[in-house]
């Protein structure tokens, strides 16, 4: 059972997680809860949720949140942060949401240097709708819309969001992390904390890309999915800081 953080920081245990076994959304939202708690900003937090499995987390964590139309979380977050600059605003978006349907809004917000944080969940697939190809799907990786695997000539290449945004002048902090090992979970937490601190200091746009698993749609059991991250995802999506203006 997941621990649930409420705005008063009590832990509710009356809900059972709806995430699939091995899904890392639950790991990431727990880290977000811990960071908000440690920074003492739970009451200031506003989460703008993307559409997808990421949105399920509104049932488990009780900060203020709003669900944006598919892909438009960065546009909604822009409005919230500009009208409520004292809030700690972050989007929580999958790769289908941020990098595909919402790419224009995502890149535009980054280019404007909006002072909010993006938590970008790269699981290489559209999770909620059953495993369609995302911009982040690996070459050769099967998806329901690419049953023979992704082919570069037909579908293009995996999209590297941190590196793409690194072409822009405005973003303050871009880092890619993962949750496939305990050490990497700690690094993920540190990256989320750093991004939130930068926002509180008024530094502008930050994005933390988290390479995660989707065992259900990858057709793997949770432990094999960890191996898949290590052997296939991380060579394509190397971990580390892509930009940190400090
Ligand atoms: C405008 C619109 N188009 C399509 C959908 C269907 N839809 C719901 S979730 C989803 C995929 C989300 O995938 P991703 O952003 O990768 O998140 P995940 O489920 O993997 O966390 C899609 C296409 C929708 N709800 N609204």
mmCIF file of C-alpha atoms and ligand atoms in Angstrom:
data_model
loop_
_atom_site.group_PDB
_atom_site.id
_atom_site.type_symbol
_atom_site.label_atom_id
_atom_site.label_comp_id
_atom_site.label_asym_id
_atom_site.label_seq_id
_atom_site.Cartn_x
_atom_site.Cartn_y
_atom_site.Cartn_z
ATOM 1 C CA UNK A 1 0.000 0.000 0.000
ATOM 2 C CA UNK A 2 1.285 3.461 -0.899
ATOM 3 C CA UNK A 3 1.780 6.102 1.722
ATOM 4 C CA UNK A 4 -0.294 9.149 0.950
ATOM 5 C CA UNK A 5 0.802 12.655 1.814
ATOM 6 C CA UNK A 6 -1.921 15.149 2.585
ATOM 7 C CA UNK A 7 -1.619 18.907 2.847
ATOM 8 C CA UNK A 8 -1.429 18.496 6.602
ATOM 9 C CA UNK A 9 1.288 15.886 6.104
ATOM 10 C CA UNK A 10 -0.686 13.075 7.707
ATOM 11 C CA UNK A 11 -0.225 9.753 5.997
ATOM 12 C CA UNK A 12 -3.470 8.188 4.869
ATOM 13 C CA UNK A 13 -3.527 4.482 4.336
ATOM 14 C CA UNK A 14 -7.106 4.026 3.244
ATOM 15 C CA UNK A 15 -6.413 3.781 -0.477
ATOM 16 C CA UNK A 16 -4.769 0.987 -2.410
ATOM 17 C CA UNK A 17 -2.486 1.921 -5.296
ATOM 18 C CA UNK A 18 -4.035 1.492 -8.741
ATOM 19 C CA UNK A 19 -0.654 1.438 -10.454
ATOM 20 C CA UNK A 20 0.498 -1.807 -12.082
ATOM 21 C CA UNK A 21 3.181 -3.860 -10.309
ATOM 22 C CA UNK A 22 6.595 -2.350 -11.044
ATOM 23 C CA UNK A 23 5.192 0.961 -12.279
ATOM 24 C CA UNK A 24 7.478 3.775 -11.188
ATOM 25 C CA UNK A 25 4.844 6.501 -11.079
ATOM 26 C CA UNK A 26 4.278 5.473 -7.460
ATOM 27 C CA UNK A 27 8.011 5.775 -6.675
ATOM 28 C CA UNK A 28 8.216 9.229 -8.208
ATOM 29 C CA UNK A 29 5.133 10.639 -6.508
ATOM 30 C CA UNK A 30 6.400 9.355 -3.171
ATOM 31 C CA UNK A 31 9.661 11.234 -3.816
ATOM 32 C CA UNK A 32 7.745 14.393 -4.740
ATOM 33 C CA UNK A 33 5.799 14.088 -1.479
ATOM 34 C CA UNK A 34 8.993 13.663 0.518
ATOM 35 C CA UNK A 35 10.668 16.644 -1.160
ATOM 36 C CA UNK A 36 7.671 18.940 -0.619
ATOM 37 C CA UNK A 37 7.573 17.824 2.988
ATOM 38 C CA UNK A 38 11.307 18.415 3.525
ATOM 39 C CA UNK A 39 11.161 21.846 1.855
ATOM 40 C CA UNK A 40 8.059 22.641 3.915
ATOM 41 C CA UNK A 41 6.121 23.742 0.828
ATOM 42 C CA UNK A 42 3.230 21.294 0.736
ATOM 43 C CA UNK A 43 0.749 24.140 1.208
ATOM 44 C CA UNK A 44 2.284 26.087 -1.669
ATOM 45 C CA UNK A 45 2.371 23.160 -4.091
ATOM 46 C CA UNK A 46 0.202 23.044 -7.202
ATOM 47 C CA UNK A 47 0.548 20.046 -9.492
ATOM 48 C CA UNK A 48 -0.642 20.282 -13.076
ATOM 49 C CA UNK A 49 -1.231 16.752 -14.221
ATOM 50 C CA UNK A 50 -0.939 15.475 -17.724
ATOM 51 C CA UNK A 51 -3.345 12.921 -19.154
ATOM 52 C CA UNK A 52 -2.348 9.292 -18.746
ATOM 53 C CA UNK A 53 -1.421 6.968 -15.910
ATOM 54 C CA UNK A 54 0.363 9.933 -14.351
ATOM 55 C CA UNK A 55 -3.057 11.386 -13.618
ATOM 56 C CA UNK A 56 -3.964 8.466 -11.389
ATOM 57 C CA UNK A 57 -1.798 9.884 -8.665
ATOM 58 C CA UNK A 58 -4.325 12.540 -7.709
ATOM 59 C CA UNK A 59 -6.019 9.829 -5.658
ATOM 60 C CA UNK A 60 -2.963 9.231 -3.521
ATOM 61 C CA UNK A 61 -1.445 12.580 -2.764
ATOM 62 C CA UNK A 62 -3.366 15.540 -1.462
ATOM 63 C CA UNK A 63 -1.632 18.660 -2.707
ATOM 64 C CA UNK A 64 -3.597 21.069 -4.866
ATOM 65 C CA UNK A 65 -3.817 19.780 -8.374
ATOM 66 C CA UNK A 66 -5.477 20.371 -11.679
ATOM 67 C CA UNK A 67 -5.638 18.133 -14.719
ATOM 68 C CA UNK A 68 -4.789 19.906 -17.963
ATOM 69 C CA UNK A 69 -6.161 18.986 -21.379
ATOM 70 C CA UNK A 70 -3.902 16.393 -22.979
ATOM 71 C CA UNK A 71 -0.453 17.907 -23.589
ATOM 72 C CA UNK A 72 -1.364 21.364 -22.352
ATOM 73 C CA UNK A 73 0.035 21.116 -18.827
ATOM 74 C CA UNK A 74 2.838 23.618 -19.505
ATOM 75 C CA UNK A 75 0.337 26.170 -20.791
ATOM 76 C CA UNK A 76 -1.878 25.685 -17.733
ATOM 77 C CA UNK A 77 1.145 25.826 -15.409
ATOM 78 C CA UNK A 78 2.190 29.100 -17.069
ATOM 79 C CA UNK A 79 -1.144 30.655 -16.189
ATOM 80 C CA UNK A 80 -1.122 29.381 -12.611
ATOM 81 C CA UNK A 81 2.454 30.453 -11.895
ATOM 82 C CA UNK A 82 2.023 33.895 -13.427
ATOM 83 C CA UNK A 83 -1.172 34.585 -11.476
ATOM 84 C CA UNK A 84 0.077 32.950 -8.275
ATOM 85 C CA UNK A 85 3.846 33.475 -8.241
ATOM 86 C CA UNK A 86 4.107 32.392 -4.611
ATOM 87 C CA UNK A 87 2.934 28.886 -5.476
ATOM 88 C CA UNK A 88 5.335 26.036 -6.129
ATOM 89 C CA UNK A 89 4.034 24.908 -9.513
ATOM 90 C CA UNK A 90 5.060 21.728 -11.263
ATOM 91 C CA UNK A 91 3.700 19.663 -14.098
ATOM 92 C CA UNK A 92 3.725 15.887 -13.995
ATOM 93 C CA UNK A 93 3.622 14.545 -17.540
ATOM 94 C CA UNK A 94 4.249 11.376 -19.480
ATOM 95 C CA UNK A 95 6.181 11.228 -22.738
ATOM 96 C CA UNK A 96 3.005 10.976 -24.812
ATOM 97 C CA UNK A 97 1.671 14.050 -23.072
ATOM 98 C CA UNK A 98 4.772 16.288 -22.881
ATOM 99 C CA UNK A 99 6.744 15.190 -25.936
ATOM 100 C CA UNK A 100 4.062 14.284 -28.432
ATOM 101 C CA UNK A 101 0.640 15.869 -28.201
ATOM 102 C CA UNK A 102 1.896 18.785 -26.105
ATOM 103 C CA UNK A 103 5.285 19.368 -27.690
ATOM 104 C CA UNK A 104 4.464 22.886 -28.889
ATOM 105 C CA UNK A 105 3.243 24.036 -25.479
ATOM 106 C CA UNK A 106 6.150 22.268 -23.755
ATOM 107 C CA UNK A 107 8.906 23.780 -25.888
ATOM 108 C CA UNK A 108 7.277 27.210 -25.873
ATOM 109 C CA UNK A 109 7.088 27.300 -22.071
ATOM 110 C CA UNK A 110 10.730 26.219 -21.829
ATOM 111 C CA UNK A 111 11.712 28.831 -24.404
ATOM 112 C CA UNK A 112 9.977 31.527 -22.366
ATOM 113 C CA UNK A 113 11.836 30.362 -19.281
ATOM 114 C CA UNK A 114 8.633 30.068 -17.275
ATOM 115 C CA UNK A 115 9.392 29.714 -13.604
ATOM 116 C CA UNK A 116 7.937 26.272 -12.968
ATOM 117 C CA UNK A 117 9.184 22.699 -12.889
ATOM 118 C CA UNK A 118 8.406 19.834 -15.233
ATOM 119 C CA UNK A 119 8.557 16.277 -13.938
ATOM 120 C CA UNK A 120 8.768 14.370 -17.212
ATOM 121 C CA UNK A 121 8.160 10.618 -17.048
ATOM 122 C CA UNK A 122 9.904 8.820 -19.904
ATOM 123 C CA UNK A 123 8.661 5.234 -19.988
ATOM 124 C CA UNK A 124 9.094 4.972 -23.748
ATOM 125 C CA UNK A 125 5.425 4.326 -24.454
ATOM 126 C CA UNK A 126 1.860 5.576 -24.105
ATOM 127 C CA UNK A 127 0.929 3.746 -20.923
ATOM 128 C CA UNK A 128 -2.713 4.327 -20.132
ATOM 129 C CA UNK A 129 -4.066 3.704 -23.611
ATOM 130 C CA UNK A 130 -2.296 0.392 -24.064
ATOM 131 C CA UNK A 131 1.230 0.829 -25.370
ATOM 132 C CA UNK A 132 1.170 3.009 -28.478
ATOM 133 C CA UNK A 133 4.469 4.393 -29.753
ATOM 134 C CA UNK A 134 5.695 7.581 -28.099
ATOM 135 C CA UNK A 135 8.393 9.947 -29.385
ATOM 136 C CA UNK A 136 10.691 8.274 -26.839
ATOM 137 C CA UNK A 137 10.070 4.693 -27.998
ATOM 138 C CA UNK A 138 13.385 2.991 -28.753
ATOM 139 C CA UNK A 139 14.321 1.825 -32.244
ATOM 140 C CA UNK A 140 13.195 -1.781 -32.590
ATOM 141 C CA UNK A 141 10.928 -1.559 -29.556
ATOM 142 C CA UNK A 142 7.474 -2.956 -30.196
ATOM 143 C CA UNK A 143 4.369 -0.860 -29.660
ATOM 144 C CA UNK A 144 0.746 -1.498 -30.567
ATOM 145 C CA UNK A 145 1.135 1.092 -33.325
ATOM 146 C CA UNK A 146 4.487 -0.380 -34.390
ATOM 147 C CA UNK A 147 3.964 -4.129 -34.040
ATOM 148 C CA UNK A 148 7.240 -4.910 -35.824
ATOM 149 C CA UNK A 149 9.122 -2.430 -33.689
ATOM 150 C CA UNK A 150 10.015 1.194 -34.268
ATOM 151 C CA UNK A 151 11.720 1.749 -37.609
ATOM 152 C CA UNK A 152 13.651 4.992 -38.089
ATOM 153 C CA UNK A 153 12.698 5.409 -41.756
ATOM 154 C CA UNK A 154 9.017 5.114 -40.942
ATOM 155 C CA UNK A 155 8.688 6.516 -37.430
ATOM 156 C CA UNK A 156 11.713 8.705 -36.869
ATOM 157 C CA UNK A 157 14.204 8.413 -34.053
ATOM 158 C CA UNK A 158 13.808 8.420 -30.267
ATOM 159 C CA UNK A 159 13.458 11.980 -29.035
ATOM 160 C CA UNK A 160 15.858 13.257 -26.388
ATOM 161 C CA UNK A 161 13.916 15.882 -24.549
ATOM 162 C CA UNK A 162 16.690 17.225 -22.282
ATOM 163 C CA UNK A 163 19.040 17.633 -25.242
ATOM 164 C CA UNK A 164 16.284 19.181 -27.357
ATOM 165 C CA UNK A 165 15.553 21.792 -24.674
ATOM 166 C CA UNK A 166 19.284 22.344 -24.246
ATOM 167 C CA UNK A 167 19.171 24.069 -27.652
ATOM 168 C CA UNK A 168 17.145 26.861 -26.056
ATOM 169 C CA UNK A 169 18.662 29.778 -24.161
ATOM 170 C CA UNK A 170 16.177 30.096 -21.319
ATOM 171 C CA UNK A 171 15.936 26.769 -19.433
ATOM 172 C CA UNK A 172 17.791 26.873 -16.127
ATOM 173 C CA UNK A 173 18.171 23.243 -15.180
ATOM 174 C CA UNK A 174 17.758 20.013 -17.171
ATOM 175 C CA UNK A 175 18.677 16.624 -15.738
ATOM 176 C CA UNK A 176 17.912 13.032 -16.679
ATOM 177 C CA UNK A 177 17.597 10.512 -13.864
ATOM 178 C CA UNK A 178 16.069 7.074 -13.365
ATOM 179 C CA UNK A 179 14.487 5.005 -10.605
ATOM 180 C CA UNK A 180 15.911 1.623 -11.598
ATOM 181 C CA UNK A 181 18.253 1.242 -8.608
ATOM 182 C CA UNK A 182 18.177 2.521 -5.020
ATOM 183 C CA UNK A 183 21.095 4.870 -5.795
ATOM 184 C CA UNK A 184 19.245 6.277 -8.786
ATOM 185 C CA UNK A 185 16.085 6.754 -6.720
ATOM 186 C CA UNK A 186 18.119 8.939 -4.348
ATOM 187 C CA UNK A 187 19.530 10.889 -7.299
ATOM 188 C CA UNK A 188 16.002 11.366 -8.622
ATOM 189 C CA UNK A 189 14.908 12.785 -5.298
ATOM 190 C CA UNK A 190 17.889 15.147 -5.239
ATOM 191 C CA UNK A 191 17.113 16.327 -8.781
ATOM 192 C CA UNK A 192 13.471 17.030 -7.918
ATOM 193 C CA UNK A 193 14.569 18.908 -4.814
ATOM 194 C CA UNK A 194 17.099 20.976 -6.742
ATOM 195 C CA UNK A 195 14.516 21.871 -9.396
ATOM 196 C CA UNK A 196 11.981 22.961 -6.772
ATOM 197 C CA UNK A 197 14.627 25.019 -4.967
ATOM 198 C CA UNK A 198 15.584 26.765 -8.211
ATOM 199 C CA UNK A 199 11.941 27.623 -8.770
ATOM 200 C CA UNK A 200 11.657 29.052 -5.256
ATOM 201 C CA UNK A 201 14.734 31.183 -6.039
ATOM 202 C CA UNK A 202 12.995 32.467 -9.185
ATOM 203 C CA UNK A 203 15.521 30.898 -11.568
ATOM 204 C CA UNK A 204 13.022 29.878 -14.250
ATOM 205 C CA UNK A 205 12.263 26.728 -16.179
ATOM 206 C CA UNK A 206 13.536 23.352 -14.954
ATOM 207 C CA UNK A 207 12.846 19.860 -16.231
ATOM 208 C CA UNK A 208 13.668 16.564 -14.558
ATOM 209 C CA UNK A 209 13.375 13.673 -17.005
ATOM 210 C CA UNK A 210 12.885 10.381 -15.203
ATOM 211 C CA UNK A 211 13.520 7.173 -17.164
ATOM 212 C CA UNK A 212 10.978 4.707 -15.819
ATOM 213 C CA UNK A 213 9.448 1.358 -16.659
ATOM 214 C CA UNK A 214 6.026 0.311 -17.909
ATOM 215 C CA UNK A 215 6.183 -3.460 -17.334
ATOM 216 C CA UNK A 216 2.592 -3.997 -18.438
ATOM 217 C CA UNK A 217 2.979 -2.442 -21.861
ATOM 218 C CA UNK A 218 6.566 -3.566 -22.289
ATOM 219 C CA UNK A 219 5.316 -7.143 -21.755
ATOM 220 C CA UNK A 220 7.909 -7.768 -19.044
ATOM 221 C CA UNK A 221 7.722 -8.643 -15.398
ATOM 222 C CA UNK A 222 8.869 -5.847 -13.089
ATOM 223 C CA UNK A 223 12.381 -7.248 -12.500
ATOM 224 C CA UNK A 224 13.003 -7.840 -16.208
ATOM 225 C CA UNK A 225 11.781 -4.302 -16.800
ATOM 226 C CA UNK A 226 14.603 -3.042 -14.556
ATOM 227 C CA UNK A 227 17.082 -4.933 -16.743
ATOM 228 C CA UNK A 228 15.465 -3.407 -19.831
ATOM 229 C CA UNK A 229 16.019 0.062 -18.416
ATOM 230 C CA UNK A 230 19.681 -0.688 -17.698
ATOM 231 C CA UNK A 231 20.459 -2.473 -20.957
ATOM 232 C CA UNK A 232 18.253 -0.647 -23.486
ATOM 233 C CA UNK A 233 16.840 2.604 -22.155
ATOM 234 C CA UNK A 234 19.903 4.089 -20.467
ATOM 235 C CA UNK A 235 22.283 3.651 -23.429
ATOM 236 C CA UNK A 236 19.780 5.699 -25.467
ATOM 237 C CA UNK A 237 18.958 8.074 -22.615
ATOM 238 C CA UNK A 238 22.167 8.576 -20.636
ATOM 239 C CA UNK A 239 21.707 9.850 -17.113
ATOM 240 C CA UNK A 240 23.151 13.076 -15.832
ATOM 241 C CA UNK A 241 22.912 16.832 -15.767
ATOM 242 C CA UNK A 242 22.381 18.259 -19.240
ATOM 243 C CA UNK A 243 22.284 21.870 -18.045
ATOM 244 C CA UNK A 244 22.622 23.548 -14.686
ATOM 245 C CA UNK A 245 23.070 27.324 -14.727
ATOM 246 C CA UNK A 246 23.281 27.194 -10.880
HETATM 247 C C1 LIG B 1 -7.127 14.956 -26.587
HETATM 248 C C2 LIG B 1 -6.883 13.521 -26.182
HETATM 249 N N1 LIG B 1 -6.278 12.688 -27.049
HETATM 250 C C3 LIG B 1 -6.033 11.406 -26.705
HETATM 251 C C4 LIG B 1 -6.426 10.945 -25.476
HETATM 252 C C5 LIG B 1 -6.186 9.494 -25.112
HETATM 253 N N2 LIG B 1 -5.102 9.312 -24.179
HETATM 254 C C6 LIG B 1 -5.304 9.194 -22.843
HETATM 255 S S1 LIG B 1 -3.902 8.834 -22.000
HETATM 256 C C7 LIG B 1 -2.991 8.822 -23.426
HETATM 257 C C8 LIG B 1 -1.540 8.430 -23.431
HETATM 258 C C9 LIG B 1 -0.733 9.032 -22.348
HETATM 259 O O1 LIG B 1 0.568 8.526 -22.434
HETATM 260 P P1 LIG B 1 1.762 9.150 -21.629
HETATM 261 O O2 LIG B 1 1.686 10.641 -21.681
HETATM 262 O O3 LIG B 1 3.010 8.541 -22.113
HETATM 263 O O4 LIG B 1 1.454 8.777 -20.113
HETATM 264 P P2 LIG B 1 1.460 7.363 -19.339
HETATM 265 O O5 LIG B 1 0.077 6.803 -19.445
HETATM 266 O O6 LIG B 1 2.497 6.481 -19.983
HETATM 267 O O7 LIG B 1 1.803 7.731 -17.937
HETATM 268 C C10 LIG B 1 -3.789 9.116 -24.541
HETATM 269 C C11 LIG B 1 -3.285 9.166 -25.935
HETATM 270 C C12 LIG B 1 -7.062 11.843 -24.595
HETATM 271 N N3 LIG B 1 -7.440 11.477 -23.377
HETATM 272 N N4 LIG B 1 -7.282 13.130 -24.974
#
